[in-house]
CSV table of C-alpha atoms in Angstrom, one decimal:
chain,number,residue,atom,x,y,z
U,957,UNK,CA,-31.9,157.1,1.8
U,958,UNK,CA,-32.2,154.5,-0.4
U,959,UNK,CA,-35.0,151.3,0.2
U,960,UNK,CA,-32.7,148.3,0.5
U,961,UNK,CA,-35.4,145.8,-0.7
U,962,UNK,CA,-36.1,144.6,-3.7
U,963,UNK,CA,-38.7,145.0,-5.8
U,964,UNK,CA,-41.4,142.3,-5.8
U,965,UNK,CA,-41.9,140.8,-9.3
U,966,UNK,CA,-45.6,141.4,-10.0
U,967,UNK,CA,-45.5,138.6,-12.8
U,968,UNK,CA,-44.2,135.7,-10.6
U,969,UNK,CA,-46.4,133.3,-10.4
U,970,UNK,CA,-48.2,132.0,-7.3
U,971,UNK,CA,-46.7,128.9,-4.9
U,972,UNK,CA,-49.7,127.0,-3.5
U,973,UNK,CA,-49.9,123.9,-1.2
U,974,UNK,CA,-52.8,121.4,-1.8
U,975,UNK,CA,-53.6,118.8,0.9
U,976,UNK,CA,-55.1,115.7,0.5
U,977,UNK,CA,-58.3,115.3,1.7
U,978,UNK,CA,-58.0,112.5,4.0
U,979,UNK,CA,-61.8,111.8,4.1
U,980,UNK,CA,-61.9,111.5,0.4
U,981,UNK,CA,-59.0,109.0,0.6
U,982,UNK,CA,-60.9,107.2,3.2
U,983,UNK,CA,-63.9,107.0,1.0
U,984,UNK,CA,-62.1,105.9,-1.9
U,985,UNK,CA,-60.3,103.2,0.3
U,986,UNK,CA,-63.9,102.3,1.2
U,987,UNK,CA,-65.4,101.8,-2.1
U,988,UNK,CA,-62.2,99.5,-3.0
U,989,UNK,CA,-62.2,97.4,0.2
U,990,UNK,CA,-66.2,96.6,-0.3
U,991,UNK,CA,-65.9,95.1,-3.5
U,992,UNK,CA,-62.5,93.0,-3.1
U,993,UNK,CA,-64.3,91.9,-0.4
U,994,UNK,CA,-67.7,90.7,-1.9
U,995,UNK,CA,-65.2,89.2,-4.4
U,996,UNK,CA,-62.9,87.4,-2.3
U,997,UNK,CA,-65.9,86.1,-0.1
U,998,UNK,CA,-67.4,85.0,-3.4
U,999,UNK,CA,-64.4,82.9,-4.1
U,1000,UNK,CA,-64.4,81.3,-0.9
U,1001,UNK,CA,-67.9,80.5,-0.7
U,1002,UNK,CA,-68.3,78.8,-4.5
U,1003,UNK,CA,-65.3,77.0,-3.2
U,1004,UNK,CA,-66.5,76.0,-0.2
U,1005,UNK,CA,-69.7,74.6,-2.1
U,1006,UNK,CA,-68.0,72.3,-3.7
U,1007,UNK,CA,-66.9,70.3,-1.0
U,1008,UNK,CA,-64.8,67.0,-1.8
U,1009,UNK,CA,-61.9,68.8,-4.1
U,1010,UNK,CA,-60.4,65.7,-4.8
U,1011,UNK,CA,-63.3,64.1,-5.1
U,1012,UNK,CA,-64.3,66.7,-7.6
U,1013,UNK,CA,-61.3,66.4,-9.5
U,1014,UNK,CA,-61.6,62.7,-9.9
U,1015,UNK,CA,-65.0,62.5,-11.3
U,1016,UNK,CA,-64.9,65.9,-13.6
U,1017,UNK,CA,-61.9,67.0,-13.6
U,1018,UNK,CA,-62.5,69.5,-16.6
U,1019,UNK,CA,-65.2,71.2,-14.5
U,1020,UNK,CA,-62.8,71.4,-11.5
U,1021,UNK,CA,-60.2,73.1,-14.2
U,1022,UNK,CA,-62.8,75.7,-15.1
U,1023,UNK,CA,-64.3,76.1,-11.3
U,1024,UNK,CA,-61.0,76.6,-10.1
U,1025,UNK,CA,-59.9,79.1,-12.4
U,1026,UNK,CA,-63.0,80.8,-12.2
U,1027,UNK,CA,-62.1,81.4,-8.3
U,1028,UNK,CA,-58.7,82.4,-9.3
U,1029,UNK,CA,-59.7,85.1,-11.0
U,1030,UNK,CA,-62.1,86.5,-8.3
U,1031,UNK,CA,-59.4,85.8,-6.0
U,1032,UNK,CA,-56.5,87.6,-8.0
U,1033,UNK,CA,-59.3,90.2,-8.6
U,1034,UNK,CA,-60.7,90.7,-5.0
U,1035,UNK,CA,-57.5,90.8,-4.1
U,1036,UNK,CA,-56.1,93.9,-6.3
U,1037,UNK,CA,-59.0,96.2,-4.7
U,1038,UNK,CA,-58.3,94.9,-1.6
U,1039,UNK,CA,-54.5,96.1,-1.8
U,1040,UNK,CA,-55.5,99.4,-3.8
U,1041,UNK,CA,-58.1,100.2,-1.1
U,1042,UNK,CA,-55.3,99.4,1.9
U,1043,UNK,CA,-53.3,101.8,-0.1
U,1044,UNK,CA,-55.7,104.8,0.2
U,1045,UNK,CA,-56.7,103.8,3.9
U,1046,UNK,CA,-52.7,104.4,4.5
U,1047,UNK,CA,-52.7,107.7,2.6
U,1048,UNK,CA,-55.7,108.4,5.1
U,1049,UNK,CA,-53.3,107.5,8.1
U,1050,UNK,CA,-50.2,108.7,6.9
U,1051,UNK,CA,-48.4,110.5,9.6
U,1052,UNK,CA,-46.4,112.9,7.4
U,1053,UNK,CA,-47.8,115.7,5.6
U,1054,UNK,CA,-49.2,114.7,1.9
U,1055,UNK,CA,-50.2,117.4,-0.5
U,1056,UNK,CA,-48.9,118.6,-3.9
U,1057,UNK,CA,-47.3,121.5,-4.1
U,1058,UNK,CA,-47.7,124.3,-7.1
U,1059,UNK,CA,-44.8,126.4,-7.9
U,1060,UNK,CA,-43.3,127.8,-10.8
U,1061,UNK,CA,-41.0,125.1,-12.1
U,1062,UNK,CA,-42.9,121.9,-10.9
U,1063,UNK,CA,-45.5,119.8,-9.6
U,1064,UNK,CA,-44.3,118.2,-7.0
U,1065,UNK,CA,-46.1,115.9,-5.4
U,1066,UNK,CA,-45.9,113.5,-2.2
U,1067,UNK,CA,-48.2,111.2,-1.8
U,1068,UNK,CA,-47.7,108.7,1.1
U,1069,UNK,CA,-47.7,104.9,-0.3
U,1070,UNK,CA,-48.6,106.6,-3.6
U,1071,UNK,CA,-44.9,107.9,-3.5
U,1072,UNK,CA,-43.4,111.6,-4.8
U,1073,UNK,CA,-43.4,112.7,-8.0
U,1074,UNK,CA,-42.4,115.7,-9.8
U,1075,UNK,CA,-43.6,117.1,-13.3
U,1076,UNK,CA,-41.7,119.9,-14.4
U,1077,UNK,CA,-43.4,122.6,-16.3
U,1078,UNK,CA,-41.3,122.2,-19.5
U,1079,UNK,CA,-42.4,118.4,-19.5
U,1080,UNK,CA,-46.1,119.6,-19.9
U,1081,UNK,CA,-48.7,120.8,-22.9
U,1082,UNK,CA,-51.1,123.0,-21.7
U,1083,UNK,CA,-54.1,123.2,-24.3
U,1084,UNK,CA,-57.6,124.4,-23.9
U,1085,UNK,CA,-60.7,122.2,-25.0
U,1086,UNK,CA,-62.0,122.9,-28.5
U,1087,UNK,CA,-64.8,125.5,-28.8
U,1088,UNK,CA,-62.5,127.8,-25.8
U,1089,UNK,CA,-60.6,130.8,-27.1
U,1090,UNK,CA,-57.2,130.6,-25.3
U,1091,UNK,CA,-57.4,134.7,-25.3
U,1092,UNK,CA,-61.0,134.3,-23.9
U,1093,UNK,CA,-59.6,132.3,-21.3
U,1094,UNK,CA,-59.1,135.2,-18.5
U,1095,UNK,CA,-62.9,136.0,-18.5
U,1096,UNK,CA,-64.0,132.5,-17.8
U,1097,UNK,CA,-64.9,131.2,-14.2
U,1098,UNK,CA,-63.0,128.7,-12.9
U,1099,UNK,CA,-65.7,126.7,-12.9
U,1100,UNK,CA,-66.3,127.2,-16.7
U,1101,UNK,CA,-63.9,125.2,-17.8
U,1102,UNK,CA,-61.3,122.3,-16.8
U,1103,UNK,CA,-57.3,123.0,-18.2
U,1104,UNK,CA,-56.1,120.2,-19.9
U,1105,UNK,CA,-52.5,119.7,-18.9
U,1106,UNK,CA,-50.6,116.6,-20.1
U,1107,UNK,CA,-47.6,115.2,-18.9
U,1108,UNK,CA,-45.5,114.8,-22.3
U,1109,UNK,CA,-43.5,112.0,-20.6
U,1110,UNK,CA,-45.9,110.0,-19.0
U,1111,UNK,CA,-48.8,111.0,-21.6
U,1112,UNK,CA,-50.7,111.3,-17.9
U,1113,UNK,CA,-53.5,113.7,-17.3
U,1114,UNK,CA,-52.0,115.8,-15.0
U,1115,UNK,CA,-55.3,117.7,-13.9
U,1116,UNK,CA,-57.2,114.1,-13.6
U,1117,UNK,CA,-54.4,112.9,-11.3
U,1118,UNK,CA,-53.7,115.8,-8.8
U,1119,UNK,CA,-57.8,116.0,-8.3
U,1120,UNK,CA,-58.1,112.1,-7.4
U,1121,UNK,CA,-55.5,111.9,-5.7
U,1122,UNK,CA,-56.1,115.2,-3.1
U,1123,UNK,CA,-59.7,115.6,-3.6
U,1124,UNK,CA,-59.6,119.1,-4.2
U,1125,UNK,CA,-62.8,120.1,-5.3
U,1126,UNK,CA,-62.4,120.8,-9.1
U,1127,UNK,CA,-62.8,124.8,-9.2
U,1128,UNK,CA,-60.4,125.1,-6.5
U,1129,UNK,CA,-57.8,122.8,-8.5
U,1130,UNK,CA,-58.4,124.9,-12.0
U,1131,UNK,CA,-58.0,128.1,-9.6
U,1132,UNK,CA,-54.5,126.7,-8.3
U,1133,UNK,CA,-53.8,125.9,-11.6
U,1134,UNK,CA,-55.2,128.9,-13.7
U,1135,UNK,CA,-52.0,131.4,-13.1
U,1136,UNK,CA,-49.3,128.0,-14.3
U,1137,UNK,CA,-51.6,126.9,-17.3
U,1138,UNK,CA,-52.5,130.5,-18.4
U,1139,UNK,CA,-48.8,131.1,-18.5
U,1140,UNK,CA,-48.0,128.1,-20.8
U,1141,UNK,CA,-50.2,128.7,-23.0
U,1142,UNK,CA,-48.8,132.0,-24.2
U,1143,UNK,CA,-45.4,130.2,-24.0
């Protein structure tokens, strides 16, 4: 009698699922919302100082020009880290699962208000810091060193980007990583 399955491949790489950390998203979204607020109530209050706009603006209207776009640009500042931090509090919240998911032909990624993305393997350079020995590598920790994967498309740091946006702590990330990178490298 013959065994009717077949054989595992040994060298197939891993598929792994990592999560966003929704804490670390609600941190972030924290440390966004404080300071486009501090702006934006910065704005309001040098404008509330003022008083009399048009009265401003009759006597020294040059002054008023620079005043007002002073408080335009704390406004339109204020408000871009108020709108980045409402995007992590929704990644917090989101009701669907968000993670980015390992396997051997992509990254895939799906993120929430962030939106999905996929890199393909082929679309990426693997390459190990200088003063690392790429056939060193397997004796190295994972907390030894950091891959440096690059998204030739995008000219993204792929490593950078999957860690801030999950939160995975970064030996954890190089371990998910280790089996894909390793493999590219002797490609």
């Amino acid at each position: 009698m013959t065994d009717s399955t077949p054989p595992k491949n040994v060298n197939a790489l891993p598929s792994i699922r990592l999560r966003v950390d929704r804490i670390h998203a609600v941190v972030r979204s924290i440390w966004r919302l404080l300071p486009g607020g501090v702006l934006l109530g910065l704005g309001y209050l040098i404008g509330f100082q003022i008083g009399s706009w048009s009265l401003f603006w009759e006597r020294q209207s040059i002054t008023f020009v620079a005043i007002g776009t002073f408080i335009l640009i704390l406004a339109m500042s204020g408000l871009s880290f108020v709108v980045s931090g409402i995007r992590w509090l929704l990644l917090a919240g989101w009701m669907r699962p968000v993670h980015v998911d390992i396997d051997e032909t992509a990254i895939r990624a799906s993120l929430g208000p962030f939106g999905s993305d996929t890199i393909h393997w082929s679309d990426v350079r693997c390459t190990v810091a200088e003063g690392f020995d790429a056939d060193l590598l397997s004796q190295l920790d994972n907390d030894a060193f950091t891959p440096h994967i690059r998204d030739a498309r995008s000219q993204r740091d792929v490593y950078a980007w999957i860690q801030s946006r999950t939160g995975v702590a970064p030996e954890s990330l190089t371990g998910a990583l280790r089996p894909h990178f390793e493999s590219r490298l002797n490609d």
